[in-house]
Coordinates of C-alpha atoms and ligand atoms in Angstrom, one line a residue:
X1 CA 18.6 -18.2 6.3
X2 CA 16.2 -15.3 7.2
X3 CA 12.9 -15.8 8.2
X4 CA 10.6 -14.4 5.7
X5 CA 9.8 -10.8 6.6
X6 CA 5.4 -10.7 6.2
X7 CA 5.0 -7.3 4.4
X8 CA 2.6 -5.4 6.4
X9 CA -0.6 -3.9 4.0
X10 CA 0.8 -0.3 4.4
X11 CA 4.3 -1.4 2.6
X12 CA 2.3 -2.9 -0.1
X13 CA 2.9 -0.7 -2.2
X14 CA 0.6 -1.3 -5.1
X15 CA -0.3 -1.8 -4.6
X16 CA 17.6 -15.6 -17.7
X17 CA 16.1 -16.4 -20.8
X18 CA 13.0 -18.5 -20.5
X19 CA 13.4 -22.1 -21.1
X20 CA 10.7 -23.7 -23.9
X21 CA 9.0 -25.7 -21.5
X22 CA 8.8 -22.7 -19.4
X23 CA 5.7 -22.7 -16.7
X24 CA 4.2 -22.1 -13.2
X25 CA 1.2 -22.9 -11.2
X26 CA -0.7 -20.3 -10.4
X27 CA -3.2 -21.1 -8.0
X28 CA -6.0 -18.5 -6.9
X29 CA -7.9 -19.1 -3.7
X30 CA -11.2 -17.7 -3.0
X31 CA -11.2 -15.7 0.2
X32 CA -14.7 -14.3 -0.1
X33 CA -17.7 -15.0 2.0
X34 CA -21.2 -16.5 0.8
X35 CA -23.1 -14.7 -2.1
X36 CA -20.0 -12.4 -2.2
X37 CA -17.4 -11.5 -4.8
X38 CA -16.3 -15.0 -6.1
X39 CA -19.5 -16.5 -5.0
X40 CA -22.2 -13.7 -5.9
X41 CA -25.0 -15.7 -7.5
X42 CA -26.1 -12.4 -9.9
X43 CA -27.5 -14.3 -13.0
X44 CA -25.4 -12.7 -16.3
X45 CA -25.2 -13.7 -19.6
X46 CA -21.5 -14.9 -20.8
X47 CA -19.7 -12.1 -22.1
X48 CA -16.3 -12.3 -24.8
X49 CA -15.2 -15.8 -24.7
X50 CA -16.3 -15.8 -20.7
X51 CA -18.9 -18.7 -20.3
X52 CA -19.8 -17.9 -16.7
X53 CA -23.5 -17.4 -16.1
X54 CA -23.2 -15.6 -12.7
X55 CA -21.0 -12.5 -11.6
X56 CA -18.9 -14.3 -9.2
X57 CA -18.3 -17.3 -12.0
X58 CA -17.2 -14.8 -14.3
X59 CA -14.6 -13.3 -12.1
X60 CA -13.3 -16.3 -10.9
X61 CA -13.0 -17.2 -14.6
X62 CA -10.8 -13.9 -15.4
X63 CA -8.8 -14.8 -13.0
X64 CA -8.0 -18.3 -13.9
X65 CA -7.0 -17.0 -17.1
X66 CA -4.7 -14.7 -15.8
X67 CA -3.3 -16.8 -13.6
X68 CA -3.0 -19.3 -16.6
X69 CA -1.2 -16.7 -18.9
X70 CA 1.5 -15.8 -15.8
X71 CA 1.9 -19.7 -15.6
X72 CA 2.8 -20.0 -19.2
X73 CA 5.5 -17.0 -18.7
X74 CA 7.1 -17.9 -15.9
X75 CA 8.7 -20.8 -14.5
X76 CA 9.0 -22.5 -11.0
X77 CA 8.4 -25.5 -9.7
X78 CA 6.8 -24.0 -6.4
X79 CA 3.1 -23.2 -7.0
X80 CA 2.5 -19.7 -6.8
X81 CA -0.8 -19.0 -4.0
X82 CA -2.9 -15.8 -4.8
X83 CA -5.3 -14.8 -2.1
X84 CA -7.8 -13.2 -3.2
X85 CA -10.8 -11.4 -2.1
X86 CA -13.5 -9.1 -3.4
X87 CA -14.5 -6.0 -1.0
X88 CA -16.3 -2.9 -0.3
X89 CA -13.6 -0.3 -1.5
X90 CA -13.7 3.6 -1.4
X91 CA -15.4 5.0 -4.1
X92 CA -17.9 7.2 -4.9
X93 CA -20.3 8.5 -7.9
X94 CA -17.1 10.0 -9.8
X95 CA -14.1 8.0 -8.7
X96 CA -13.4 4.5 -7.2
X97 CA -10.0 2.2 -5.8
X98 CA -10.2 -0.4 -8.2
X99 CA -8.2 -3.3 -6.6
X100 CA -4.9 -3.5 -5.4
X101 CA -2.4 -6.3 -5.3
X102 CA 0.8 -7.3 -3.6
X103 CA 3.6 -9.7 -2.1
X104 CA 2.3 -10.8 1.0
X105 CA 6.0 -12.0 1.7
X106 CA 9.5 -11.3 1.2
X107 CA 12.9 -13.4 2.2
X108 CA 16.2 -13.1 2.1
X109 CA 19.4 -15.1 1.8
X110 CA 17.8 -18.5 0.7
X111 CA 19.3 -21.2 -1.4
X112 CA 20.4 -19.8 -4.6
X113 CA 19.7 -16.1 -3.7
X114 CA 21.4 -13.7 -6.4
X115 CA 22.1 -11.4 -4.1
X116 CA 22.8 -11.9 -0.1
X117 CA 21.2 -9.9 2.1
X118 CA 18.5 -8.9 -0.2
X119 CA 14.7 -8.9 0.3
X120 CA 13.0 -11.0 -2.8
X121 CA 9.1 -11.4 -3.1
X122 CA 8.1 -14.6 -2.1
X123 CA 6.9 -15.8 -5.5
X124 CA 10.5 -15.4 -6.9
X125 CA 12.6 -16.4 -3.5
X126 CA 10.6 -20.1 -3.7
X127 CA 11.3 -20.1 -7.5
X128 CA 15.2 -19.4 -7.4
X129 CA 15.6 -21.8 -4.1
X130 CA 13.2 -24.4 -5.4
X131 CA 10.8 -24.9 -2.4
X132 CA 8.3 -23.3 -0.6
X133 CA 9.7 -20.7 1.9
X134 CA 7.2 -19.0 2.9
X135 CA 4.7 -21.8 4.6
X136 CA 1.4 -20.5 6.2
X137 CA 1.2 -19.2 9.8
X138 CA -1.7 -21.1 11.7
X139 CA -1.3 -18.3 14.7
X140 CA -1.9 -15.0 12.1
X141 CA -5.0 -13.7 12.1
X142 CA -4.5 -12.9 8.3
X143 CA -6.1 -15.9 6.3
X144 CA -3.4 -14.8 3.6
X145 CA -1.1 -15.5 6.1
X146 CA -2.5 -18.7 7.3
X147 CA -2.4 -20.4 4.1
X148 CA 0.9 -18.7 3.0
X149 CA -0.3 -17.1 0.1
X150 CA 2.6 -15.4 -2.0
X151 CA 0.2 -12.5 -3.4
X152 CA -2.7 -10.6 -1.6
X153 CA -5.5 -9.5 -4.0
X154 CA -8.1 -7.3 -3.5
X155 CA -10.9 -6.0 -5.8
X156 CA -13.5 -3.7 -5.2
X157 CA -16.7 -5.7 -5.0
X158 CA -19.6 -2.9 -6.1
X159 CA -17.6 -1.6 -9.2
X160 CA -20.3 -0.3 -11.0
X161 CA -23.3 0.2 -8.5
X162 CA -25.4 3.1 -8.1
X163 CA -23.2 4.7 -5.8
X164 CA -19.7 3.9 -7.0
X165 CA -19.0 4.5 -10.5
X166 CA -22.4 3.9 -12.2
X167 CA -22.2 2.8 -15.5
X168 CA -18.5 1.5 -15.5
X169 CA -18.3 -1.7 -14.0
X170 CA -15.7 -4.0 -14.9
X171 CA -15.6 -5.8 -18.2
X172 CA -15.2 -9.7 -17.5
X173 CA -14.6 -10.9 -21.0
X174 CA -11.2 -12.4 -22.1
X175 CA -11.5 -11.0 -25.7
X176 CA -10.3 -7.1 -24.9
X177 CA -13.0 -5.7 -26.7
X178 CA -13.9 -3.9 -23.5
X179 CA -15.0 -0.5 -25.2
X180 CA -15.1 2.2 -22.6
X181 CA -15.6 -0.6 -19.5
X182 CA -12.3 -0.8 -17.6
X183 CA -10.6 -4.3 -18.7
X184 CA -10.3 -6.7 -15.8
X185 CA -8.0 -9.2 -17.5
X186 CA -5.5 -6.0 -18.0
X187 CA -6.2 -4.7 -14.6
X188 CA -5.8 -8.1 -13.1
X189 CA -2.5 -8.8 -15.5
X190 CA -1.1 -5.7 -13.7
X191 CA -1.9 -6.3 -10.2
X192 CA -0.7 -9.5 -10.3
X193 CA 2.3 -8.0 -11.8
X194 CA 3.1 -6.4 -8.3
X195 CA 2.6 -9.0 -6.4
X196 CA 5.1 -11.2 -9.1
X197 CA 7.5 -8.6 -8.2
X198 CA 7.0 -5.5 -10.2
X199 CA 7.1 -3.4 -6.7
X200 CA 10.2 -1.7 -5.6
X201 CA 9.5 -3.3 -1.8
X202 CA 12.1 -0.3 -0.5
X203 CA 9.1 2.6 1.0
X204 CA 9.7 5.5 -1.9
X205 CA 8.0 8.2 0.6
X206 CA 10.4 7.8 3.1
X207 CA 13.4 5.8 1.1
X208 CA 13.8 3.3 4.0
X209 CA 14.2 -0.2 3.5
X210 CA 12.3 -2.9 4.9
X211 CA 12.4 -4.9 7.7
X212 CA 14.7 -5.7 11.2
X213 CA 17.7 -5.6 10.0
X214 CA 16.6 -3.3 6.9
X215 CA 17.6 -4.6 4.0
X216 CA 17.7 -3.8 0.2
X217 CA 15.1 -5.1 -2.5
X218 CA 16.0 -6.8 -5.6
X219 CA 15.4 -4.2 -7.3
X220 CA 17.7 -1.2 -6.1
X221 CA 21.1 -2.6 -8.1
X222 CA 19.2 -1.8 -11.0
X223 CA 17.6 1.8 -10.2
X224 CA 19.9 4.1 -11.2
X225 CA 19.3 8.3 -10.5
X226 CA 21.6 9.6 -14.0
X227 CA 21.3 12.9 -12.2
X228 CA 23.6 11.8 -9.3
X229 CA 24.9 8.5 -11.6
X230 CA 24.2 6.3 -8.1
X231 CA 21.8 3.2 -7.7
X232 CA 19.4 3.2 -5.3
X233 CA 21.3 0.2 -3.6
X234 CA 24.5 3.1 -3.4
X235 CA 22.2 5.8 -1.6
X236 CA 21.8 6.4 2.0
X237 CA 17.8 7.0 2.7
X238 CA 17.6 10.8 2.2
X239 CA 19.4 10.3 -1.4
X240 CA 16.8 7.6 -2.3
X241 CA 13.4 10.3 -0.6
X242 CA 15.0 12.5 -3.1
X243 CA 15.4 10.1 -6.2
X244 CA 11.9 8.8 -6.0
X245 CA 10.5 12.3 -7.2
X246 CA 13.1 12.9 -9.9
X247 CA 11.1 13.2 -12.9
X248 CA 12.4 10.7 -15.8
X249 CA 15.6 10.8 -13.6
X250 CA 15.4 7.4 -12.4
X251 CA 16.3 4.8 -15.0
X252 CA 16.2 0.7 -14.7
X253 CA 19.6 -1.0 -16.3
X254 CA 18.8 -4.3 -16.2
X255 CA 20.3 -5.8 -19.4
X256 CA 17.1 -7.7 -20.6
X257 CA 14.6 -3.8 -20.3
X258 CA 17.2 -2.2 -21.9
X259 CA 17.8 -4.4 -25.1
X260 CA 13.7 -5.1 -25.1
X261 CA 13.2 -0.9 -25.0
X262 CA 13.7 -0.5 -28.6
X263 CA 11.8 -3.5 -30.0
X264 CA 8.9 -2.2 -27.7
X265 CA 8.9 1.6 -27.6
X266 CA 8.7 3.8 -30.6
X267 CA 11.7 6.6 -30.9
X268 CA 10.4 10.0 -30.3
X269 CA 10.6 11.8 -26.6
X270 CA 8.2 15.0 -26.3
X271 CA 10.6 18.0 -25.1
X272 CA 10.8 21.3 -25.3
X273 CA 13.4 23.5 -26.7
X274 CA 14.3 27.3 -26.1
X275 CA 16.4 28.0 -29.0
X276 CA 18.5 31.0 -27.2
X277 CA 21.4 32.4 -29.7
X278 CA 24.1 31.6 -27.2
X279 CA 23.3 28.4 -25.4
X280 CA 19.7 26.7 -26.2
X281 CA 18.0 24.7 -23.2
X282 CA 16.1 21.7 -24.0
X283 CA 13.5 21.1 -21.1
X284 CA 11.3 17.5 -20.3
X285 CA 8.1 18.2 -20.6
X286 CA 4.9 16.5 -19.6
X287 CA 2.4 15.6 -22.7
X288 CA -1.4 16.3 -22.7
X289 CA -3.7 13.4 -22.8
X290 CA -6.2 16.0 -25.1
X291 CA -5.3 17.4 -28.4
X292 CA -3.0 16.9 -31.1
X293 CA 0.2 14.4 -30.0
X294 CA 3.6 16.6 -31.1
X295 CA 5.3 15.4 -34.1
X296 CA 9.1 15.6 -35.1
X297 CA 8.9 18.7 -36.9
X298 CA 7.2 20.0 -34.0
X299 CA 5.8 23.7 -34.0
X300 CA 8.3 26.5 -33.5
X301 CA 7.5 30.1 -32.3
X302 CA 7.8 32.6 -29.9
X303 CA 6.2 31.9 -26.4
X304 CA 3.9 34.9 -24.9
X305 CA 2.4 35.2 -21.8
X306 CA -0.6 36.3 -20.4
X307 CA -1.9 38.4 -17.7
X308 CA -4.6 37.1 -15.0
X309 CA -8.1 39.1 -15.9
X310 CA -9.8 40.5 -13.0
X311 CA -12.4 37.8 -11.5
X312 CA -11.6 34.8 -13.3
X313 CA -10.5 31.8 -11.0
X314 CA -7.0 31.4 -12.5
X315 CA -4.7 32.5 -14.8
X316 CA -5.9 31.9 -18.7
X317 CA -9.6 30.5 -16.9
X318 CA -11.8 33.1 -18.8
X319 CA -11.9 34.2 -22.4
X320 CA -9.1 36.6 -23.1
X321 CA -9.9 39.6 -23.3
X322 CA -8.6 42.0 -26.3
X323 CA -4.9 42.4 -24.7
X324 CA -4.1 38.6 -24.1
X325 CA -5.7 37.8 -27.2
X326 CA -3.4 40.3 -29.3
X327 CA -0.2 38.5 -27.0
X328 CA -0.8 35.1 -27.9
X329 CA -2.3 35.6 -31.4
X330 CA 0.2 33.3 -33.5
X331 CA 2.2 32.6 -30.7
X332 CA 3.0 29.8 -28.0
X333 CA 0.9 31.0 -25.1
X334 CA 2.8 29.7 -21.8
X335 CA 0.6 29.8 -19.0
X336 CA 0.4 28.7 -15.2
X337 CA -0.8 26.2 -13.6
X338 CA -4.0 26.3 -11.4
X339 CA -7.7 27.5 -10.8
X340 CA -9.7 25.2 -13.8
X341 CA -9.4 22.4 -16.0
X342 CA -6.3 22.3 -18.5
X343 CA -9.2 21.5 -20.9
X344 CA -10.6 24.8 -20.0
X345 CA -6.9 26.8 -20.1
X346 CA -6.1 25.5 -23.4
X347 CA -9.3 26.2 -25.2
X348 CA -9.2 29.6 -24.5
X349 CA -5.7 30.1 -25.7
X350 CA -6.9 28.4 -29.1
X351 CA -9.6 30.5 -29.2
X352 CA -7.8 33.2 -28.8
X353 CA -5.3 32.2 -31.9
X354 CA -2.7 30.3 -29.9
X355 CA -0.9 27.8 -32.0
X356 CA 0.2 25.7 -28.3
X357 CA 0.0 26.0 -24.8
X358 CA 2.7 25.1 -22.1
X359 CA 0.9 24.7 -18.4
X360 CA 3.8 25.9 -16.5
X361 CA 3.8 24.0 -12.6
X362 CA 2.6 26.3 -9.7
X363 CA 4.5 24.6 -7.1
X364 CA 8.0 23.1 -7.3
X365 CA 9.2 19.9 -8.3
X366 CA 8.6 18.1 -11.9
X367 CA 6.1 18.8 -15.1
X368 CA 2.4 18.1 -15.2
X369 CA 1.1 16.1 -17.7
X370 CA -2.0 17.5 -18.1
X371 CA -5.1 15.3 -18.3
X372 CA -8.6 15.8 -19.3
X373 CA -11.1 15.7 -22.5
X374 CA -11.9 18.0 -25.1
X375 CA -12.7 16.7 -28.9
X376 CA -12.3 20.4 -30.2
X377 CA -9.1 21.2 -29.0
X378 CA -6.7 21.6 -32.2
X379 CA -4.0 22.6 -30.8
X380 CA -1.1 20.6 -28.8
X381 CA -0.2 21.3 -25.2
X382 CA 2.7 20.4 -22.9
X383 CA 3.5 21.1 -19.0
X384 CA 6.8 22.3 -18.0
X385 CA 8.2 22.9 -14.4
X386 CA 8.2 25.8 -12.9
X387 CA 11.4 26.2 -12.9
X388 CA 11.6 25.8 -16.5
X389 CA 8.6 27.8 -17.1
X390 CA 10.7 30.8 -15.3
X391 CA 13.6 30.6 -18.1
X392 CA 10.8 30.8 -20.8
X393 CA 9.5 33.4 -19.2
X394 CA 12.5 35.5 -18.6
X395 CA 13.7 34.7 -22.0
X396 CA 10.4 36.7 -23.7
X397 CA 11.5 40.2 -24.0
X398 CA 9.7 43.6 -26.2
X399 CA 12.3 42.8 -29.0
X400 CA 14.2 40.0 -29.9
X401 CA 12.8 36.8 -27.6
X402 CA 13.9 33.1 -27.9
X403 CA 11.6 31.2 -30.2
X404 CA 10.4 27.9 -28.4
X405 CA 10.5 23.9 -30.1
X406 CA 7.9 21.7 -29.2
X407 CA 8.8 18.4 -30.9
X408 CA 9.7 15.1 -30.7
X409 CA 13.2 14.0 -30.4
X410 CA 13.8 11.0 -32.3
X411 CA 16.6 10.2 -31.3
X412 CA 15.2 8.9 -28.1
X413 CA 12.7 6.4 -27.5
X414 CA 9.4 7.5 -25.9
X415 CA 10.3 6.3 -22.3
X416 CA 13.7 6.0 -22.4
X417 CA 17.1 7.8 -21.9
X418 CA 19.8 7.8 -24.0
X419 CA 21.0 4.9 -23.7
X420 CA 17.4 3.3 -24.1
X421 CA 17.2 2.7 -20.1
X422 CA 13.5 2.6 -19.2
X423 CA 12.4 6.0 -17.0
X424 CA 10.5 4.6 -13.6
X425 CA 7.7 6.8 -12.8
X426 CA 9.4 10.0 -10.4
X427 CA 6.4 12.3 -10.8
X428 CA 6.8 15.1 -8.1
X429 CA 5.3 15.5 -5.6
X430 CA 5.2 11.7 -5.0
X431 CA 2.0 9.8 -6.1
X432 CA 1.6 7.3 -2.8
X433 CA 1.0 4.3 -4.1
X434 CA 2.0 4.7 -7.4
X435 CA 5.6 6.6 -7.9
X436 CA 8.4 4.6 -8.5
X437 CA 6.8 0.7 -8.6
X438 CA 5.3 1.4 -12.7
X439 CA 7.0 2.8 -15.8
X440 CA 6.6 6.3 -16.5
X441 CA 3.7 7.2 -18.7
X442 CA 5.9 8.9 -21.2
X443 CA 6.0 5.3 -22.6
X444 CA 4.8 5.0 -26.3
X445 CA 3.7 2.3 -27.0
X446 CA 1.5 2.1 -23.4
X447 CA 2.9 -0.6 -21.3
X448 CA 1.1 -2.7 -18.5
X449 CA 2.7 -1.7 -15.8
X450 CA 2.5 2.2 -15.9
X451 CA 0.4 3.9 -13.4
X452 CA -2.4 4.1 -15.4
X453 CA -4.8 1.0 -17.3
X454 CA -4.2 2.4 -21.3
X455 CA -7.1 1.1 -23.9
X456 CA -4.5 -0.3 -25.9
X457 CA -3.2 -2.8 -24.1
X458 CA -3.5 -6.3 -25.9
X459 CA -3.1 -9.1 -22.7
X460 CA 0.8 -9.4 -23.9
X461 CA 3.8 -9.0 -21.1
X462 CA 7.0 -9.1 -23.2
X463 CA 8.4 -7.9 -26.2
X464 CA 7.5 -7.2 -28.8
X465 CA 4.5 -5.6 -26.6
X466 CA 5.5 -5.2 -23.3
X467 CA 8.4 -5.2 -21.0
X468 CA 6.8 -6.8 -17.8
X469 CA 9.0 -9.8 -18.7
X470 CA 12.1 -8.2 -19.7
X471 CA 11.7 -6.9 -15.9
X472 CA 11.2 -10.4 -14.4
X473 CA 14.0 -11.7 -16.0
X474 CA 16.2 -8.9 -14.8
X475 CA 14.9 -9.5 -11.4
X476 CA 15.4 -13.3 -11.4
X477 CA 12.8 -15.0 -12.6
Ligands
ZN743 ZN1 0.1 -0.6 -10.4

């Protein structure tokens, strides 16, 4: 047997059908300090079915819920140990780390292992070999370590103060009716997630393995690339550096995902169509988290372009003036990426009488989704590489362009290939941290694990709401 492998913090990345009686033991131990986190005495009054009377009550409450929900997912007869801490992370009056969470350990080649010579998270390796593998380490220095927690959890601590976020702390109630407050029971549902082993283990920056003899995760038989039609276990490092930025290019086949896909994701994949007489190209596109979603019929017309006006910070920045206002006038306007807000760009094509926008990428790689705000925006908009943004471009000509599709294809589910094999989240460039360990926010519905913490996520982790499970189960668990 291999000794477990502790993951070091910069390789945490995040951050069978179940039995009736199915359950686990989650147990959360309280890492923080006097009057800290956990133990910070604030007075509050309960809040959504939370009964705690002081901030650190309250916490410690959500997270014995979540940990109780997990246990009634899962199953092992090993207790599962989550460290867990609350601390001073980065943040700032505009932006904040929330939390992360993680394995603390992985192992290989124990009783019952699925796979030889294949890392597992510790939660799952003690589950399949039915004892505790992963014992604490009196000598570390790491008190996650010392106990031999299988998770690390860490939450920032001042979520909400003055000087980090004001006026969006966390909501602690277990109700979901967190209004525009981040919900901790989701966040914490998701975290956990990681450390449970929704994490990809395998570094996605550099597309090494892990460990001394490096070994594959658990998870790479079942990330397959359908540009190159090769798993991530079948690639050499390079191929994998490659495949971790290949936008909706990287699929997981694992049996349980794919048959729960359609129960949980709606059919309809936003793309883009250049309907050219000889051979039309149908492009991914990234969707817009303002304006109108696309619908099936979509909106077909001819794409224009614009030119950049003297002094304005970026293309389609300013108001148009008279001659990009008569180009896009009924028309697609198509412009580039860069210099304001997509809020900004788009509202000044509307304006101008543009019936949709496509936010073409300034550097290479995948499409933006482009994100922001705007109530008064009317009109749908979509991001494109710029690679496929050069084809539109080159296809507009004085007489006699392409018209362009911007649709839903129902055919596909939202998330999915076409073979209903979930897409991993590839954006390119990489996201540290966040590429290839979620789903890819193309996803409709929203599922837990995508990079992002949706509104509309109900405190479910299997169909018909969610596929964390169907991932768990392909995994092992
Ligand atoms: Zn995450």
């Amino acid at each position: 047997m291999n000794k477990p492998l502790r993951l070091l913090a910069s390789l945490a990345l995040a951050g069978s059908a179940l039995a009736a009686h199915a359950a686990a033991t989650i147990t959360v131990i309280n890492g923080d300090p006097p009057n800290v986190g956990f133990n910070d005495p604030t007075a509050v009054a309960p809040v959504g079915g939370n009964s705690g009377t002081t901030l650190g009550q309250q916490r410690l409450n959500v997270y014995q819920a979540v940990a109780a929900k997990w246990g009634t997912e899962l199953n092992s007869t090993v207790p599962i140990l989550v460290y867990a801490t609350w601390e001073a992370l980065t943040c700032d009056e505009s932006s904040a780390v929330l939390g992360s969470a993680g394995a603390v350990f992985v192992n290989a080649n124990f009783p019952n292992a699925p796979f030889t010579d294949t890392w597992y998270n510790s939660a799952l390796a003690n589950k399949l070999a039915g004892s505790d593998l992963s014992e604490g380490d009196p000598t570390s220095t790491d008190p996650a370590v010392i106990v031999g927690a299988d998770i690390r959890a860490r939450f920032n601590a001042n979520l909400g103060n003055a000087t980090c976020l004001p006026g969006a702390p966390f909501y602690l109630g277990l109700d979901n009716a967190h209004g525009n407050l981040v919900d901790f029971y989701s966040v914490l549902l998701h975290e956990l997630g990681h450390g449970l082993g929704f994490q990809v283990l395998t570094n996605s920056q550099t597309g090494k393995r892990i460990g001394n003899p490096a070994l594959p995760s658990m998870w790479e038989r079942f990330m397959l690339d359908t540009d190159t039609n090769t798993t991530w276990f079948a690639m050499t490092d390079r191929q994998r550096k490659k495949s971790a930025v290949n936008f909706q290019g990287l699929v997981w086949t694992g049996a349980s995902v794919t048959a729960g896909a359609p129960l949980v994701l709606s059919a309809g994949k936003a793309e883009a169509i250049l309907n050219t007489a000889r051979n039309p190209k149908t492009f991914n596109v990234g969707t817009a988290e303002f304006g109108p979603a696309l619908t099936p019929a979509g909106i077909t017309d001819f794409p224009a372009t614009i030119v950049t006006q003297a002094g304005e910070l970026g293309p389609g920045c300013s108001p148009y003036d008279a001659g990009n206002a008569a180009a896009v006038n009924g028309q697609i306007a198509v412009v580039d990426r860069g210099g304001c807000a997509f809020v900004i760009k788009t509202k000044n094509a509307q304006n101008a009488g543009a019936v949709a926008v496509v936010i073409v990428n300034n550097v290479a790689g995948g499409p933006i989704s482009p994100a922001g705000s705007d109530p008064t925006i009317v009109i749908p908009t979509v991001g494109v590489s710029m690679d496929d943004g050069t084809a539109i471009k080159n296809s507009i000509k004085p007489r006699r362009s392409a018209s362009l599709t911007l649709h839903l294809n129902t055919t596909l589910l939202a998330g999915a290939d076409a073979s209903d094999r979930v897409f991993l989240y590839t954006p390119n460039p990489l996201e540290g941290g966040s590429s290839v360990s979620h789903w890819d926010t193309s996803a409709t519905r929203n599922l837990l694990m995508e990079p992002f913490i949706n509104d509309d996520l109900n405190h479910e982790v299997k169909v018909p709401s969610d596929l964390t499970l169907q991932l768990f189960i392909d995994i092992g668990w």
